[in-house]
XYZ file of C-alpha atoms in Angstrom:
777
model
C -161.805 173.842 6.941
C -160.670 177.153 5.556
C -162.365 179.030 2.849
C -159.271 180.596 1.424
C -156.225 179.153 -0.181
C -156.092 175.733 1.026
C -153.194 174.339 -0.992
C -151.292 173.092 1.872
C -154.038 170.937 3.084
C -153.989 168.902 -0.040
C -151.566 166.129 -0.845
C -148.213 167.600 -1.478
C -148.055 165.648 -4.863
C -150.868 167.957 -6.091
C -149.233 171.140 -4.860
C -148.959 173.712 -7.686
C -150.590 171.056 -10.077
C -154.277 171.454 -9.313
C -156.617 174.328 -10.098
C -159.494 175.895 -8.108
C -162.906 175.986 -9.898
C -163.356 179.211 -11.829
C -167.186 179.052 -11.825
C -169.855 177.456 -9.771
C -170.762 175.181 -12.765
C -167.361 173.538 -12.328
C -168.111 172.612 -8.853
C -169.325 168.992 -8.038
C -172.925 168.498 -6.629
C -173.174 165.400 -4.589
C -171.679 162.174 -3.327
C -168.185 161.273 -3.945
C -168.130 163.853 -6.700
C -167.707 166.439 -4.092
C -164.191 164.863 -3.512
C -163.293 163.204 -6.835
C -164.019 165.989 -9.217
C -164.190 165.998 -13.042
C -160.796 165.007 -14.511
C -158.921 167.184 -16.911
C -156.504 166.287 -19.741
C -152.813 166.040 -19.517
C -151.878 169.078 -17.362
C -152.260 170.553 -13.940
C -152.775 174.200 -12.895
C -151.988 175.988 -9.619
C -154.752 175.687 -7.106
C -154.566 179.210 -5.657
C -154.282 181.275 -8.935
C -156.871 180.499 -11.600
C -154.918 182.541 -13.936
C -151.557 180.878 -13.384
C -150.043 179.259 -16.514
C -150.265 175.400 -16.871
C -147.290 173.536 -15.569
C -145.390 170.804 -17.293
C -147.469 167.748 -18.878
C -147.337 164.591 -16.809
C -146.580 161.379 -18.834
C -149.432 158.992 -19.233
C -147.891 156.230 -17.331
C -147.147 158.621 -14.231
C -150.705 159.983 -14.499
C -152.228 156.513 -14.346
C -150.321 155.642 -11.252
C -151.204 158.965 -9.708
C -154.975 158.677 -10.309
C -155.082 155.286 -8.938
C -153.261 156.138 -5.752
C -155.094 159.403 -5.187
C -158.524 157.872 -6.027
C -157.882 155.194 -3.330
C -156.844 157.885 -0.618
C -159.574 160.252 -1.425
C -162.175 157.430 -1.171
C -160.712 156.666 2.276
C -160.792 160.301 3.257
C -164.486 160.501 2.421
C -165.402 158.503 5.497
C -163.824 161.158 7.713
C -166.400 162.323 10.237
C -165.364 165.947 10.135
C -165.520 166.016 6.287
C -168.841 164.477 6.394
C -170.367 167.031 8.835
C -168.932 169.921 6.722
C -170.567 168.658 3.547
C -174.355 168.499 4.185
C -177.321 167.576 2.014
C -178.707 171.157 2.580
C -175.358 172.685 1.090
C -174.532 170.592 -1.893
C -172.353 173.363 -3.403
C -169.959 174.194 -0.538
C -167.098 176.772 -0.563
C -164.954 174.075 0.995
C -165.256 171.801 -2.038
C -162.116 171.317 -3.938
C -162.005 170.380 -7.612
C -158.999 168.063 -8.061
C -157.894 168.244 -11.645
C -156.183 165.079 -12.664
C -155.185 164.205 -16.217
C -158.421 163.136 -17.648
C -158.921 160.016 -20.069
C -155.213 159.351 -20.245
C -155.594 156.267 -22.355
C -158.578 157.050 -24.519
C -157.297 160.418 -25.603
C -154.363 158.570 -27.218
C -154.515 157.428 -30.803
C -154.873 153.912 -32.073
C -151.821 152.692 -33.916
C -151.528 150.792 -37.403
C -148.326 148.956 -38.550
C -148.444 148.121 -42.137
C -145.535 147.980 -44.871
C -146.141 146.926 -48.416
C -142.681 145.429 -48.469
C -144.163 142.442 -46.471
C -145.663 141.316 -49.738
C -142.505 140.558 -51.176
C -142.513 137.009 -49.546
C -144.396 134.926 -52.220
C -144.162 131.610 -53.964
C -141.372 131.278 -56.411
C -142.939 129.221 -59.192
C -146.686 128.355 -58.609
C -147.649 125.727 -61.060
C -149.016 126.997 -64.344
C -151.762 124.332 -64.319
C -153.072 125.651 -61.025
C -155.718 128.269 -60.899
C -155.555 128.873 -57.264
C -152.853 130.474 -55.050
C -151.186 129.488 -51.779
C -153.608 130.216 -48.852
C -150.796 132.498 -47.233
C -151.217 134.896 -50.169
C -149.263 138.193 -50.173
C -152.625 140.076 -50.901
C -153.767 139.224 -47.508
C -152.396 142.252 -45.774
C -153.307 144.491 -48.683
C -156.919 143.544 -48.630
C -157.111 144.481 -44.964
C -155.193 147.750 -45.575
C -157.471 148.618 -48.297
C -160.574 147.907 -46.117
C -159.143 150.337 -43.527
C -158.610 153.081 -46.076
C -161.945 152.655 -47.724
C -163.540 152.998 -44.173
C -161.649 156.309 -43.875
C -159.613 155.163 -40.949
C -156.024 155.874 -42.659
C -154.605 159.021 -43.862
C -153.601 157.766 -47.316
C -153.969 159.052 -50.859
C -156.168 155.856 -51.730
C -158.461 156.453 -48.599
C -162.109 157.269 -49.390
C -163.110 160.605 -47.710
C -164.441 161.779 -45.389
C -161.629 160.597 -42.986
C -162.486 160.043 -39.402
C -161.625 162.806 -36.894
C -158.653 160.931 -35.628
C -157.081 158.566 -38.141
C -154.901 155.497 -37.335
C -151.344 156.620 -36.241
C -148.927 154.865 -38.592
C -146.101 152.899 -36.964
C -143.174 152.340 -39.314
C -141.911 148.698 -39.507
C -138.363 147.910 -39.156
C -136.151 144.723 -39.264
C -135.905 142.796 -36.167
C -132.383 142.214 -34.818
C -130.683 138.848 -34.532
C -130.610 139.356 -30.721
C -134.420 139.980 -30.712
C -135.222 136.871 -32.742
C -132.991 134.754 -30.660
C -134.922 135.599 -27.602
C -137.364 132.947 -28.917
C -135.600 131.025 -31.679
C -132.399 129.096 -31.694
C -129.389 130.672 -33.398
C -129.354 127.853 -35.928
C -132.799 128.688 -37.034
C -131.964 132.277 -37.550
C -128.806 131.427 -39.591
C -130.799 128.882 -41.673
C -133.466 131.720 -42.646
C -130.486 134.176 -43.322
C -128.877 131.690 -45.698
C -132.211 131.464 -47.838
C -131.382 134.855 -49.279
C -128.524 133.340 -51.258
C -130.144 130.088 -52.249
C -131.001 129.317 -55.790
C -134.608 128.951 -56.906
C -134.229 125.090 -57.140
C -132.855 124.985 -53.687
C -135.582 126.975 -52.226
C -138.049 124.835 -53.976
C -136.422 121.676 -52.732
C -136.549 123.200 -49.129
C -140.182 123.960 -49.569
C -140.930 120.423 -50.583
C -139.214 118.919 -47.624
C -140.637 121.422 -45.215
C -143.926 121.475 -43.220
C -146.239 123.654 -45.204
C -143.915 126.540 -45.836
C -142.468 128.194 -48.958
C -139.465 130.505 -49.514
C -138.081 132.993 -51.873
C -134.890 135.174 -51.737
C -136.907 138.003 -49.875
C -138.402 135.585 -47.204
C -135.823 136.335 -44.665
C -136.004 140.076 -44.752
C -139.681 140.071 -44.948
C -139.758 137.850 -41.944
C -137.545 140.186 -40.075
C -139.786 143.018 -41.099
C -143.009 141.230 -39.853
C -141.306 140.463 -36.460
C -139.963 144.059 -36.261
C -143.363 145.521 -36.885
C -144.860 143.323 -34.103
C -142.086 144.476 -31.805
C -142.515 148.241 -32.326
C -146.195 148.049 -32.097
C -146.179 146.354 -28.808
C -143.464 148.617 -27.531
C -145.431 151.824 -28.560
C -148.642 150.606 -26.679
C -146.767 149.178 -23.726
C -144.819 152.601 -23.260
C -148.034 154.557 -23.377
C -147.504 156.410 -26.762
C -150.599 154.701 -28.167
C -153.913 153.612 -26.698
C -153.892 150.252 -28.595
C -152.896 149.132 -32.108
C -153.257 146.568 -34.920
C -150.309 145.219 -36.801
C -151.233 144.031 -40.458
C -148.085 141.973 -40.785
C -146.985 138.836 -42.750
C -145.575 136.216 -42.874
C -147.395 134.908 -39.804
C -145.547 133.213 -36.817
C -148.033 131.323 -34.651
C -146.846 127.890 -35.813
C -142.997 128.673 -36.116
C -141.146 126.601 -33.526
C -137.863 127.504 -31.897
C -135.820 125.623 -34.396
C -137.753 125.453 -37.513
C -140.409 127.115 -39.751
C -143.744 125.325 -40.219
C -147.392 125.977 -40.887
C -146.659 129.136 -43.261
C -144.633 130.645 -40.429
C -141.006 131.547 -40.143
C -140.341 133.666 -37.105
C -142.801 133.587 -34.104
C -143.685 137.338 -34.240
C -145.897 137.620 -31.113
C -143.687 135.717 -28.913
C -140.536 137.672 -29.878
C -142.509 140.921 -29.356
C -143.583 139.680 -25.847
C -139.996 138.847 -24.819
C -138.757 142.139 -26.042
C -141.389 143.979 -24.049
C -140.566 141.983 -20.913
C -136.899 142.796 -21.346
C -137.463 146.399 -22.073
C -139.932 147.385 -19.381
C -139.246 144.810 -16.663
C -141.767 145.241 -13.955
C -143.983 147.720 -15.909
C -144.599 144.901 -18.408
C -144.038 141.850 -16.535
C -147.232 140.041 -17.067
C -148.489 139.555 -20.533
C -151.595 137.740 -21.875
C -151.423 136.223 -25.258
C -154.605 135.151 -26.990
C -153.735 133.015 -30.093
C -154.193 129.839 -32.125
C -150.902 128.321 -31.952
C -148.141 129.923 -29.790
C -147.461 127.621 -26.851
C -144.089 126.106 -26.929
C -142.319 129.567 -26.183
C -144.130 130.239 -23.001
C -145.165 126.804 -21.524
C -142.758 127.269 -18.616
C -143.160 131.040 -18.001
C -145.438 131.961 -15.159
C -145.590 135.644 -16.308
C -147.182 134.858 -19.756
C -150.744 133.609 -19.877
C -151.207 131.811 -23.116
C -155.022 131.243 -24.191
C -155.777 129.579 -27.362
C -159.290 128.756 -29.050
C -158.760 126.376 -31.983
C -160.062 123.499 -33.819
C -158.601 120.366 -32.603
C -160.612 117.457 -33.816
C -159.074 115.268 -31.231
C -155.527 115.891 -32.503
C -156.283 115.367 -36.176
C -156.377 119.050 -37.151
C -153.164 120.776 -38.097
C -150.488 120.711 -36.612
C -152.078 117.388 -35.248
C -151.123 115.550 -32.064
C -152.386 115.890 -28.460
C -150.400 119.090 -27.798
C -153.323 121.329 -28.210
C -155.807 119.637 -26.078
C -157.182 120.942 -22.766
C -155.054 118.843 -20.560
C -151.761 120.596 -21.674
C -151.555 123.477 -19.205
C -147.907 124.390 -19.160
C -144.846 123.096 -17.256
C -142.988 123.819 -14.086
C -143.634 127.236 -12.832
C -145.866 127.793 -16.030
C -148.308 125.234 -15.020
C -151.924 126.566 -15.344
C -150.674 129.516 -17.582
C -151.351 127.466 -20.746
C -155.097 127.335 -21.559
C -156.343 125.387 -24.644
C -159.970 125.587 -25.694
C -159.966 122.741 -28.393
C -163.036 122.568 -30.485
C -163.783 118.820 -31.270
C -165.020 119.705 -34.766
C -165.204 122.475 -37.271
C -168.156 124.681 -37.625
C -168.199 126.486 -34.368
C -169.689 129.903 -34.403
C -170.176 133.372 -32.770
C -172.027 131.928 -29.641
C -169.534 129.210 -28.930
C -166.594 131.799 -29.081
C -168.454 134.197 -26.818
C -169.331 131.528 -24.448
C -165.498 130.440 -24.166
C -164.663 134.137 -23.574
C -167.377 134.662 -20.813
C -166.747 131.470 -19.031
C -163.049 130.841 -19.303
C -161.044 133.735 -21.132
C -162.195 136.796 -19.217
C -162.525 135.362 -15.686
C -158.955 134.080 -15.920
C -157.663 137.012 -17.556
C -159.135 139.231 -14.811
C -157.434 137.121 -12.121
C -154.128 137.180 -13.904
C -154.303 141.091 -14.425
C -151.935 141.458 -17.302
C -149.842 144.499 -18.117
C -150.073 144.031 -21.820
C -152.565 142.046 -24.006
C -151.292 140.771 -27.244
C -153.729 139.075 -29.660
C -152.312 136.648 -32.258
C -155.611 137.156 -34.460
C -156.497 134.010 -36.109
C -159.014 135.268 -38.758
C -159.000 131.727 -40.080
C -161.958 131.132 -37.831
C -163.955 133.708 -39.877
C -166.939 132.890 -42.042
C -165.860 131.717 -45.346
C -162.264 130.697 -44.396
C -161.466 127.425 -46.435
C -158.904 126.217 -43.791
C -160.602 126.962 -40.488
C -163.992 125.825 -41.329
C -165.693 127.865 -38.578
C -168.362 130.629 -38.571
C -167.176 133.597 -36.507
C -168.652 136.809 -37.911
C -167.006 140.341 -37.906
C -169.358 141.418 -34.935
C -168.133 138.609 -32.956
C -164.359 139.599 -33.534
C -165.518 143.032 -32.483
C -167.155 141.744 -29.173
C -164.018 139.628 -28.363
C -161.801 142.625 -28.837
C -164.082 144.880 -26.775
C -163.985 142.481 -23.793
C -160.067 142.200 -24.079
C -159.833 146.011 -23.988
C -161.127 146.051 -20.377
C -157.608 144.556 -19.467
C -154.203 146.034 -18.791
C -155.548 149.705 -18.850
C -156.709 149.084 -22.476
C -153.257 148.108 -23.724
C -154.103 145.722 -26.449
C -152.150 144.896 -29.544
C -153.698 142.898 -32.461
C -151.272 141.174 -34.755
C -152.403 139.442 -37.767
C -151.723 135.714 -37.889
C -154.141 133.251 -39.593
C -157.005 133.915 -41.973
C -156.903 133.037 -45.669
C -160.136 134.190 -47.322
C -159.215 137.580 -48.572
C -162.714 139.071 -48.052
C -163.318 137.393 -44.644
C -160.037 138.811 -43.157
C -160.659 142.301 -44.524
C -164.056 142.775 -43.029
C -163.022 140.975 -39.728
C -159.830 143.116 -39.212
C -162.018 146.206 -39.977
C -164.480 145.427 -37.273
C -161.590 144.701 -34.845
C -159.981 148.167 -35.700
C -163.093 150.064 -35.354
C -163.516 148.573 -31.953
C -160.005 149.506 -30.979
C -160.694 152.955 -32.133
C -163.809 153.190 -29.702
C -166.739 152.177 -32.003
C -169.116 149.916 -30.099
C -169.431 146.399 -31.438
C -172.497 145.557 -33.599
C -175.204 143.426 -31.826
C -175.006 139.689 -32.290
C -178.307 137.868 -32.588
C -177.269 134.333 -31.792
C -175.822 133.987 -28.194
C -176.694 130.405 -27.391
C -173.668 127.965 -27.789
C -173.905 124.513 -29.415
C -173.990 121.517 -27.232
C -170.429 120.586 -28.283
C -169.172 124.020 -27.804
C -170.664 124.376 -24.215
C -169.392 120.945 -23.342
C -165.894 121.805 -24.437
C -165.784 125.093 -22.644
C -167.129 123.498 -19.373
C -164.525 120.656 -19.675
C -161.856 123.273 -20.097
C -163.133 125.362 -17.023
C -163.365 122.322 -14.887
C -159.698 121.316 -15.588
C -158.469 124.793 -15.351
C -160.245 125.200 -11.916
C -157.193 123.352 -10.431
C -155.104 126.402 -11.149
C -157.558 129.459 -11.019
C -159.552 130.561 -8.097
C -162.039 132.284 -10.194
C -163.374 129.161 -11.920
C -166.190 127.235 -10.426
C -167.292 124.521 -9.814
C -163.872 122.945 -8.843
C -162.522 119.787 -10.395
C -163.028 117.003 -7.800
C -161.598 114.046 -9.869
C -158.059 114.386 -8.191
C -159.581 113.486 -4.922
C -160.618 110.027 -5.709
C -157.948 107.889 -7.554
C -158.515 104.182 -7.806
C -155.920 103.454 -4.969
C -158.316 105.008 -2.433
C -160.880 102.298 -3.110
C -162.940 104.220 -5.750
C -165.278 102.368 -8.095
C -167.132 103.696 -11.148
C -170.664 104.121 -10.280
C -172.217 102.537 -13.332
C -170.971 99.041 -12.186
C -172.404 99.696 -8.722
C -175.791 100.731 -10.285
C -175.752 97.797 -12.545
C -175.184 95.437 -9.682
C -178.048 96.928 -7.753
C -180.368 96.580 -10.985
C -179.379 93.053 -11.200
C -180.420 92.296 -7.635
C -183.621 94.292 -8.085
C -184.628 92.391 -11.362
C -183.759 89.118 -9.756
C -185.684 89.843 -6.619
C -188.705 91.109 -8.620
C -188.833 88.937 -11.782
C -186.183 86.348 -11.089
C -183.988 87.516 -14.005
C -180.556 85.913 -14.242
C -177.352 86.794 -15.742
C -176.540 85.546 -19.262
C -172.750 84.750 -19.588
C -170.779 86.067 -22.363
C -167.887 83.844 -23.313
C -165.922 86.146 -25.609
C -162.584 87.293 -24.575
C -162.755 90.799 -25.780
C -166.198 91.740 -24.477
C -166.845 89.234 -21.693
C -165.517 91.381 -18.785
C -167.274 94.542 -20.317
C -170.771 92.886 -20.185
C -170.430 91.104 -16.907
C -173.938 91.605 -15.233
C -175.092 93.648 -18.246
C -177.176 91.004 -19.895
C -180.162 89.702 -17.820
C -182.928 87.313 -18.804
C -186.060 85.910 -17.455
C -186.250 82.268 -16.812
C -188.629 81.666 -19.781
C -186.484 83.532 -22.328
C -185.920 80.309 -24.337
C -189.623 79.154 -24.302
C -192.150 79.306 -26.990
C -193.417 82.735 -25.756
C -192.998 86.214 -27.194
C -189.534 87.419 -26.424
C -188.613 91.129 -26.015
C -184.913 91.877 -26.285
C -184.038 95.414 -25.051
C -180.712 96.960 -25.988
C -180.467 100.214 -24.009
C -178.073 102.928 -22.708
C -177.288 103.016 -18.936
C -180.220 104.550 -16.826
C -179.797 108.310 -16.281
C -178.351 109.599 -12.965
C -179.352 113.252 -12.126
C -177.463 115.182 -9.382
C -177.033 118.534 -8.127
C -173.388 119.045 -7.498
C -172.025 121.347 -4.696
C -171.690 124.833 -6.312
C -168.038 125.208 -5.154
C -166.522 121.792 -4.719
C -168.527 119.990 -7.466
C -168.812 117.004 -5.399
C -171.993 114.920 -5.485
C -173.692 113.937 -2.366
C -175.817 110.884 -2.466
C -178.920 112.500 -1.078
C -178.837 115.032 -4.017
C -178.658 112.240 -6.735
C -181.373 110.428 -8.347
C -181.463 107.289 -10.541
C -184.001 107.325 -13.399
C -184.936 103.924 -14.844
C -188.053 103.992 -16.899
C -187.342 100.754 -18.469
C -188.268 98.725 -15.403
C -191.992 99.669 -16.215
C -191.537 97.980 -19.644
C -189.847 94.857 -18.079
C -192.594 94.679 -15.420
C -195.302 94.918 -18.093
C -193.809 92.284 -20.270
C -193.171 89.794 -17.404
C -196.680 90.407 -16.130
C -198.079 89.036 -19.418
C -195.768 86.049 -19.527
C -193.429 87.275 -22.154
C -189.764 86.371 -22.144
C -187.376 89.304 -21.551
C -183.646 89.777 -22.270
C -182.374 93.105 -20.914
C -179.021 94.395 -22.314
C -177.445 97.266 -20.727
C -174.759 98.843 -22.965
C -172.339 100.736 -20.678
C -170.463 103.892 -21.879
C -167.442 102.704 -20.086
C -166.287 99.279 -21.232
C -164.475 97.512 -18.441
C -161.359 95.637 -19.755
C -161.437 97.889 -22.884
C -161.399 101.503 -21.452
C -159.299 100.918 -18.388
C -158.610 104.549 -17.698
C -158.464 106.440 -14.446
C -160.158 109.619 -13.820
C -162.555 111.449 -16.128
C -163.438 109.312 -19.151
C -165.091 110.597 -22.363
C -167.202 108.133 -24.265
C -165.456 106.488 -27.180
C -168.528 106.051 -29.419
C -166.892 104.174 -32.271
C -165.341 101.541 -29.917
C -168.788 101.305 -28.004
C -170.652 100.673 -31.155
C -168.282 97.962 -32.347
C -168.654 96.191 -28.976
C -172.464 96.493 -29.059
C -172.657 95.142 -32.548
C -170.352 92.136 -31.397
C -172.513 91.500 -28.567
C -175.844 91.582 -30.493
C -174.465 88.805 -32.895
C -173.275 86.680 -29.960
C -176.607 86.885 -28.351
C -178.475 85.915 -31.424
C -176.171 83.047 -32.099
C -175.955 81.658 -28.589
C -179.207 82.579 -26.827
C -181.812 83.734 -29.254
C -181.623 81.736 -32.419
C -181.616 78.410 -30.717
C -184.733 79.013 -28.454
C -188.345 78.096 -29.258
C -189.845 81.530 -29.639
C -191.142 82.444 -33.011
C -192.148 85.996 -32.057
C -189.228 88.045 -31.241
C -189.143 91.900 -30.755
C -186.160 94.104 -30.471
C -186.230 97.502 -28.586
C -183.231 99.856 -29.194
C -182.909 102.671 -26.794
C -180.426 105.558 -27.457
C -177.098 104.677 -28.795
C -177.446 101.044 -28.038
C -179.827 100.674 -30.988
C -176.816 100.319 -33.094
C -176.572 96.746 -32.018
C -180.073 96.058 -33.357
C -179.332 97.762 -36.652
C -176.076 95.760 -37.045
C -178.004 92.472 -36.327
C -180.695 93.170 -38.781
C -178.164 94.297 -41.424
C -176.052 91.086 -41.246
C -178.586 88.284 -40.678
C -179.762 86.786 -44.075
C -180.372 83.287 -42.817
C -184.129 83.528 -42.288
C -184.058 85.497 -39.183
C -186.839 87.759 -40.216
C -189.357 84.864 -40.186
C -188.886 85.018 -36.470
C -188.548 88.758 -35.823
C -192.019 90.262 -35.500
C -191.185 93.989 -34.864
C -188.640 96.550 -33.947
C -188.918 99.672 -31.788
C -186.269 102.272 -31.492
C -185.931 105.404 -29.665
C -183.717 108.049 -31.174
C -182.777 111.212 -29.323
C -179.218 112.679 -30.181
C -177.683 109.672 -31.954
C -177.388 109.402 -35.798
C -180.376 107.966 -37.581
C -179.126 104.916 -39.487
C -180.518 103.071 -42.472
C -180.954 99.336 -42.328
C -179.254 97.464 -45.342
C -177.518 94.294 -45.888
C -173.754 94.810 -45.514
C -174.159 98.533 -45.936
C -175.554 98.115 -49.398
C -179.089 99.047 -50.090
C -181.306 95.892 -50.003
C -184.728 96.372 -51.210
C -186.594 93.477 -49.429
C -184.817 94.161 -46.193
C -185.718 97.831 -46.324
C -189.358 97.089 -47.163
C -189.590 94.571 -44.244
C -188.030 97.177 -41.794
C -190.284 99.985 -42.923
C -193.509 97.693 -42.271
C -192.433 96.218 -39.078
C -190.720 99.097 -37.284
C -191.616 102.049 -35.042
C -188.871 104.608 -34.788
C -189.692 107.271 -32.110
C -187.574 110.363 -32.949
C -187.025 113.366 -30.556
C -188.740 116.548 -31.740
C -185.423 118.452 -32.009
C -183.666 115.844 -33.972
C -181.953 116.857 -37.104
C -184.094 114.614 -39.232
C -187.070 117.155 -38.638
C -185.021 120.142 -39.524
C -187.172 122.353 -42.017
C -184.118 122.735 -44.342
C -183.896 119.046 -45.115
C -184.496 118.772 -48.909
C -186.802 115.691 -48.652
C -188.087 113.028 -46.300
C -185.851 110.233 -45.238
C -185.888 106.998 -47.243
C -187.987 103.987 -45.973
C -184.842 102.033 -45.341
C -184.607 104.280 -42.211
C -187.760 102.740 -40.921
C -191.248 104.096 -39.912
C -190.538 107.372 -38.328
C -192.755 109.036 -35.718
C -191.975 112.590 -34.461
C -192.143 112.543 -30.539
C -193.313 115.726 -28.935
C -190.480 115.217 -26.367
C -186.597 115.838 -26.497
C -185.433 113.737 -23.593
C -185.016 110.107 -23.597
C -186.786 109.342 -20.423
C -189.651 111.609 -21.171
C -190.118 109.712 -24.506
C -189.958 106.244 -22.849
C -192.827 107.384 -20.531
C -194.814 109.338 -22.994
C -194.827 106.474 -25.605
C -195.119 103.576 -23.342
C -198.705 102.643 -24.206
C -198.108 103.161 -27.843
C -195.149 100.799 -27.786
C -197.176 98.205 -25.879
C -200.037 98.479 -28.441
C -197.495 98.090 -31.281
C -196.175 94.764 -29.675
C -199.600 93.360 -28.825
C -201.147 93.993 -32.258
C -198.272 92.087 -33.805
C -198.653 89.342 -31.283
C -202.238 88.841 -32.249
C -201.338 88.788 -35.869
C -203.177 92.110 -36.571
C -201.636 94.782 -38.695
C -200.841 98.079 -36.874
C -201.791 101.444 -38.483
C -202.544 99.665 -41.837
C -199.162 97.976 -42.075
C -198.870 94.426 -43.423
C -197.173 92.091 -41.154
C -194.835 90.015 -43.210
C -192.839 88.370 -40.459
C -194.212 85.081 -39.035
C -196.432 85.523 -35.908
C -196.801 81.975 -34.744
C -197.736 82.189 -31.154
C -200.527 79.730 -31.770
C -201.826 77.070 -29.323
C -198.369 76.266 -28.058
C -198.042 79.793 -26.431
C -199.058 78.827 -23.075
C -199.743 81.410 -20.276
C -199.610 84.358 -22.495
C -201.824 87.377 -22.056
C -202.397 89.208 -25.277
C -205.317 91.072 -23.871
C -205.449 94.977 -23.714
């Protein structure tokens, strides 16, 4: 290497655009820094002449590409042996070192943009009822509250702003009216023309249209206001995509995320974000080919587009939440070339919070977004998930919105545009939008204390990830369900396991199948009801209603397939049955499957239908009582309800008023995650029944059940039974841990002795006729 002017040895693209160090302090000291030196801002100087005047400024987009290209080449050059020999540890500051001055911080040195126009408030209800004290949720004040919060924080250069202002205020983006050709990139011409006609409609005609529409209202300014909202979204996205701004927020209305191609709906008239995305694709072609849209309703416009990744996190409630239907569930993944580019994360209920949304981002949104590698990120900001929103019903805090924004800013070279969509609590949207804007401007998000998702949230996200693993390489484990359709000879394992249990119980205790002759449930409970030969004799009878045994397995970390040697069957109830049979008791074992054969005939993954299962269990309990229990000779009958199956026991107790309680000596129920239900006659409080149930029941409740929550105002009523808090949280642990306690409970009642001071009011007539019964300890 030469010690003099070495301009010619550099890449010709840097010729006359790089500067030599002027002092030793400017030189790099070690490692790759000796090749990739500190980066300057915006301009290049000549290498050989430190006093040379700066050359022309390089556009941001060009500088980004140049940095990426040169970084790669310089990293490769660092492995050159000749260079490695020249730069030694003993000489960290070498005359041969070159400080390459590239444009520093090309994105972060740019301002953050803001689009806001007071004219967007002109869209409002024509004649709100004088009797009403409330306003339509899509209130014109929504955007003003947000703008005022930004001004109060000193982020906007406005006369109403609270000083002192930040050093670099938000750069204002003027809103304009979108053109007809821009609108029609997404919407049908007929829809544009309908909206245009609303300018000349009378108040009565507009009100009639409002009443006939789907959650929309109009006035004579709605059309131009909607054009202004769409135009604001377009120009905001264009400014960021072109590189004039680092990122931006568009405080616009009316929203657009529910508007369909041919009609307005759900407070929305033109699909602002979709229109802006189409304009950016058309304007920049390859430079803005791939777009990520994170939103809560835009799907129809891009379901066939492979270049737009749509991700929506929203309340779905199994299709009952607006706009209702299955369209927003996790199985709708796009069509044709867009298959896999539509991702719905549908919450099954309201009430999801920060930890659930962050978990969705960490497990699905960000891994997929990195793999997709977008050129632009547009967020259709649904602040209706914010704490306090009356429609969304979720509990997302401003810090969580900030964290989600912060994660998205790592994509697309930071080109992120946030466009206001939902959010109808004025204070909630103001503080949430402020948190998002501060993050866009470089302020780190506030820490979030709660980061553990709810069980429902985690289950939903994992279900989405599993389904989407068919389309994205980054998601593991992979969905293996497409590999075993029924035509390949597959059988659901719960039937196989029950067949094994039936044989085992017959071989061990000679238990036989009790037939269920009822058209609707007979096939579902084939082999599910087993009884000892003495079930109809004058001996104590234990009837056990239980959920299927637990299967635990360790799936392959990549394929998600279960190998049999890594799967275990846990069946604690066999110890209860062996104990009862060993003392000469009769036993009826009722396994209530989660998949009801003949009722739930579906292929592939099946999610338990709890209401349908509960009805079948209740019907089965009544059938067994009337056909196998009531007519036998036993006068001491005990019911055990394990898990969700205990609903059958509760239903039987609640509906029998024909002297059944003179023969039922006790009830034991194990409750883990299922709802704690009261016992009452036909769902009406019945004093005698509740008193009997409290005195003759033992309800073992998991320690983490909601009934023990410290915020409960009072203890549960006695009609819920005699509750005992278990130290355990899992069903099998509870069954093992309380086995001796349950056995003592049963034996004390067989002897006719009260347990724990309780009075036994049910008949306990084992007497002399109870032959071969061991009631010893």
